PDB file of C-alpha atoms in Angstrom:
ATOM      1  CA  MET A 574      -4.438  23.493   4.383  1.00 76.00           C
ATOM      2  CA  THR A 575      -6.088  22.631   0.964  1.00 81.00           C
ATOM      3  CA  PRO A 576      -3.736  19.774  -0.378  1.00 84.00           C
ATOM      4  CA  MET A 577      -3.776  18.294   3.305  1.00 85.00           C
ATOM      5  CA  ILE A 578      -7.635  18.075   3.308  1.00 88.00           C
ATOM      6  CA  ASP A 579      -7.049  16.001   0.099  1.00 87.00           C
ATOM      7  CA  VAL A 580      -4.241  13.586   1.179  1.00 87.00           C
ATOM      8  CA  VAL A 581      -6.306  13.068   4.221  1.00 87.00           C
ATOM      9  CA  LEU A 582      -9.311  12.288   2.020  1.00 87.00           C
ATOM     10  CA  GLN A 583      -7.548  10.551   0.231  1.00 88.00           C
ATOM     11  CA  LEU A 584      -5.970   7.759   2.743  1.00 86.00           C
ATOM     12  CA  ILE A 585      -9.637   7.649   3.907  1.00 86.00           C
ATOM     13  CA  ILE A 586     -10.541   6.128   0.088  1.00 83.00           C
ATOM     14  CA  PHE A 587      -7.845   4.095   0.455  1.00 80.00           C
ATOM     15  CA  PHE A 588      -8.079   2.192   3.702  1.00 77.00           C
ATOM     16  CA  MET A 589     -11.468   2.040   3.425  1.00 76.00           C
ATOM     17  CA  TYR A 590     -10.956  -0.078  -0.139  1.00 72.00           C
ATOM     18  CA  THR A 591      -9.134  -2.464   1.144  1.00 69.00           C
ATOM     19  CA  ALA A 592     -11.352  -3.453   4.158  1.00 66.00           C
ATOM     20  CA  GLN A 593     -13.819  -4.143   2.158  1.00 60.00           C
ATOM     21  CA  TYR A 594     -10.756  -5.955  -0.223  1.00 56.00           C
ATOM     22  CA  THR A 595      -9.488  -7.992   2.874  1.00 54.00           C
ATOM     23  CA  GLN A 596     -13.226  -9.341   3.704  1.00 54.00           C
ATOM     24  CA  ALA A 597     -13.568  -9.928   0.284  1.00 51.00           C
ATOM     25  CA  THR A 598     -11.215 -11.939  -0.642  1.00 55.00           C
ATOM     26  CA  ARG A 599     -12.717 -15.500   1.975  1.00 60.00           C
ATOM     27  CA  THR A 600     -14.869 -17.454   0.244  1.00 63.00           C
ATOM     28  CA  PRO A 601     -17.833 -18.069   2.542  1.00 64.00           C
ATOM     29  CA  MET A 602     -18.124 -21.446   3.922  1.00 62.00           C
ATOM     30  CA  ASP A 603     -19.219 -22.874   7.826  1.00 60.00           C
ATOM     31  CA  LEU A 604     -17.084 -23.550   9.538  1.00 61.00           C
ATOM     32  CA  PRO A 605     -17.087 -24.747  13.094  1.00 60.00           C
ATOM     33  CA  ASP A 606     -18.765 -23.591  15.772  1.00 59.00           C
ATOM     34  CA  GLU A 607     -16.665 -22.820  18.603  1.00 57.00           C
ATOM     35  CA  PRO A 608     -15.760 -19.463  20.575  1.00 59.00           C
ATOM     36  CA  GLY A 609     -12.553 -18.473  19.131  1.00 53.00           C
ATOM     37  CA  GLU A 610     -10.070 -15.565  18.731  1.00 57.00           C
ATOM     38  CA  GLU A 611     -11.195 -12.180  17.371  1.00 60.00           C
ATOM     39  CA  VAL A 612      -9.341 -12.227  14.024  1.00 55.00           C
ATOM     40  CA  GLY A 613      -8.164  -8.695  12.975  1.00 53.00           C
ATOM     41  CA  ASP A 614      -7.015  -7.399   9.655  1.00 49.00           C
ATOM     42  CA  ILE A 615      -5.101  -9.770   8.194  1.00 48.00           C
ATOM     43  CA  GLU A 616      -1.573  -9.110   7.669  1.00 51.00           C
ATOM     44  CA  ARG A 617       0.946  -9.928   4.677  1.00 56.00           C
ATOM     45  CA  ASN A 618       2.554 -12.404   6.490  1.00 69.00           C
ATOM     46  CA  VAL A 619      -0.192 -14.410   7.318  1.00 83.00           C
ATOM     47  CA  ILE A 620      -1.435 -17.679   4.266  1.00 87.00           C
ATOM     48  CA  THR A 621      -4.981 -18.504   4.758  1.00 88.00           C
ATOM     49  CA  ILE A 622      -5.906 -21.680   3.547  1.00 90.00           C
ATOM     50  CA  GLU A 623      -9.027 -22.590   2.620  1.00 90.00           C
ATOM     51  CA  VAL A 624     -10.349 -26.465   2.766  1.00 91.00           C
ATOM     52  CA  MET A 625     -13.975 -27.186   0.853  1.00 90.00           C
ATOM     53  CA  LEU A 626     -16.539 -29.551   1.729  1.00 87.00           C
ATOM     54  CA  ASN A 627     -14.961 -32.178  -0.565  1.00 90.00           C
ATOM     55  CA  GLY A 628     -12.168 -31.231   0.369  1.00 89.00           C
ATOM     56  CA  THR A 629     -10.076 -29.223  -2.198  1.00 92.00           C
ATOM     57  CA  ILE A 630      -7.605 -26.664  -0.953  1.00 93.00           C
ATOM     58  CA  MET A 631      -7.868 -23.210  -2.017  1.00 91.00           C
ATOM     59  CA  VAL A 632      -5.493 -20.061  -1.394  1.00 90.00           C
ATOM     60  CA  ASP A 633      -6.449 -17.124  -3.035  1.00 86.00           C
ATOM     61  CA  GLN A 634      -9.674 -18.367  -4.374  1.00 85.00           C
ATOM     62  CA  GLN A 635      -7.599 -20.585  -6.091  1.00 90.00           C
ATOM     63  CA  THR A 636      -7.701 -24.519  -6.289  1.00 92.00           C
ATOM     64  CA  ILE A 637      -4.447 -25.971  -5.482  1.00 93.00           C
ATOM     65  CA  THR A 638      -2.738 -29.080  -4.856  1.00 93.00           C
ATOM     66  CA  LEU A 639      -0.947 -30.329  -1.681  1.00 93.00           C
ATOM     67  CA  ASP A 640       2.005 -30.163  -2.938  1.00 93.00           C
ATOM     68  CA  THR A 641       1.436 -26.462  -4.171  1.00 93.00           C
ATOM     69  CA  LEU A 642       0.593 -24.920  -0.720  1.00 92.00           C
ATOM     70  CA  MET A 643       3.650 -26.220   0.540  1.00 93.00           C
ATOM     71  CA  GLN A 644       6.375 -24.672  -1.852  1.00 93.00           C
ATOM     72  CA  LYS A 645       4.168 -21.572  -0.879  1.00 92.00           C
ATOM     73  CA  VAL A 646       4.456 -21.687   2.115  1.00 91.00           C
ATOM     74  CA  GLN A 647       8.502 -22.621   1.719  1.00 92.00           C
ATOM     75  CA  VAL A 648       8.651 -19.421  -0.291  1.00 90.00           C
ATOM     76  CA  GLU A 649       7.021 -17.543   2.570  1.00 89.00           C
ATOM     77  CA  ILE A 650       9.110 -18.969   4.592  1.00 88.00           C
ATOM     78  CA  THR A 651      12.668 -18.086   3.051  1.00 89.00           C
ATOM     79  CA  ASP A 652      11.268 -14.860   2.551  1.00 88.00           C
ATOM     80  CA  LEU A 653      10.563 -13.942   6.315  1.00 86.00           C
ATOM     81  CA  GLY A 654      14.000 -16.130   7.258  1.00 86.00           C
ATOM     82  CA  SER A 655      11.891 -18.649   9.765  1.00 85.00           C
ATOM     83  CA  PRO A 656       8.893 -20.584  10.261  1.00 86.00           C
ATOM     84  CA  GLU A 657       8.214 -18.750  13.421  1.00 86.00           C
ATOM     85  CA  SER A 658       7.525 -15.997  10.866  1.00 83.00           C
ATOM     86  CA  LEU A 659       4.861 -16.846   9.159  1.00 86.00           C
ATOM     87  CA  GLU A 660       0.857 -17.609  10.622  1.00 88.00           C
ATOM     88  CA  ILE A 661      -1.218 -19.672   8.962  1.00 89.00           C
ATOM     89  CA  LEU A 662      -4.803 -20.108   9.376  1.00 89.00           C
ATOM     90  CA  ILE A 663      -6.801 -22.835   8.105  1.00 89.00           C
ATOM     91  CA  ARG A 664     -10.155 -22.304   7.429  1.00 88.00           C
ATOM     92  CA  ALA A 665     -12.220 -25.616   7.041  1.00 87.00           C
ATOM     93  CA  HIS A 666     -15.546 -26.492   6.832  1.00 87.00           C
ATOM     94  CA  ARG A 667     -17.454 -28.263   9.594  1.00 82.00           C
ATOM     95  CA  ASP A 668     -18.083 -31.229   7.475  1.00 86.00           C
ATOM     96  CA  CYS A 669     -14.935 -31.514   4.850  1.00 86.00           C
ATOM     97  CA  PRO A 670     -12.701 -35.206   5.523  1.00 87.00           C
ATOM     98  CA  SER A 671     -10.513 -34.620   8.355  1.00 86.00           C
ATOM     99  CA  ALA A 672      -7.541 -36.329   6.633  1.00 89.00           C
ATOM    100  CA  THR A 673      -7.622 -33.631   4.228  1.00 91.00           C
ATOM    101  CA  ILE A 674      -6.483 -31.152   7.798  1.00 90.00           C
ATOM    102  CA  ASN A 675      -4.098 -33.901   9.281  1.00 90.00           C
ATOM    103  CA  ALA A 676      -2.110 -34.094   5.651  1.00 92.00           C
ATOM    104  CA  ILE A 677      -1.985 -30.177   5.613  1.00 92.00           C
ATOM    105  CA  ALA A 678      -0.460 -30.190   9.308  1.00 91.00           C
ATOM    106  CA  VAL A 679       1.533 -33.013   8.813  1.00 91.00           C
ATOM    107  CA  ARG A 680       3.804 -31.095   5.989  1.00 92.00           C
ATOM    108  CA  LEU A 681       3.457 -27.382   7.634  1.00 91.00           C
ATOM    109  CA  ALA A 682       5.519 -29.853  10.652  1.00 91.00           C
ATOM    110  CA  GLU A 683       7.785 -31.121   7.991  1.00 91.00           C
ATOM    111  CA  LEU A 684       8.573 -28.336   6.746  1.00 90.00           C
ATOM    112  CA  GLY A 685       9.045 -26.482  10.770  1.00 89.00           C
ATOM    113  CA  VAL A 686       5.658 -24.545  11.078  1.00 88.00           C
ATOM    114  CA  ARG A 687       4.932 -25.929  14.478  1.00 84.00           C
ATOM    115  CA  SER A 688       1.546 -23.391  15.206  1.00 84.00           C
ATOM    116  CA  TRP A 689      -1.442 -22.307  12.720  1.00 87.00           C
ATOM    117  CA  SER A 690      -4.569 -21.627  13.961  1.00 85.00           C
ATOM    118  CA  LEU A 691      -8.149 -23.199  12.709  1.00 83.00           C
ATOM    119  CA  GLY A 692     -11.184 -20.988  12.189  1.00 81.00           C
ATOM    120  CA  THR A 693     -14.399 -21.432  13.867  1.00 75.00           C
ATOM    121  CA  SER A 694     -17.331 -19.161  13.730  1.00 72.00           C
ATOM    122  CA  ASP A 695     -19.115 -18.650  16.706  1.00 66.00           C
ATOM    123  CA  GLN A 696     -23.273 -17.756  14.784  1.00 61.00           C
ATOM    124  CA  GLY A 697     -22.246 -20.935  13.053  1.00 47.00           C
ATOM    125  CA  GLY A 698     -21.558 -20.153   9.559  1.00 44.00           C
ATOM    126  CA  GLY A 699     -19.864 -17.555   7.054  1.00 45.00           C
ATOM    127  CA  MET A 700     -17.165 -16.317   8.719  1.00 43.00           C
TER     128      MET A 700
END
């Protein structure tokens, strides 16, 4: 009985740690105020793209170029087998240049990605 309790406690600790880690990987930013869908846990086949106030693009808290972003997306599409299997979340600062988001959307469409989500906030900031 004691080994089973140890395993259960280890699993609880693991899930608590990973839940905190997924929240820590999100960059705090002022998102547009719009009601939207509730976002659950981030899955493996989700790419979160962050567009900062000055228009820079970040993935996994690293600044990258649009070309590098498209290379990452292409690798994920190849791994998953089709663009429909890939989920993309764009978290854009409310005052970022819309040209950056439009450029990302055009390049995603060229790769066959027809559906992506735009992150919003009900409270006016910091998702």
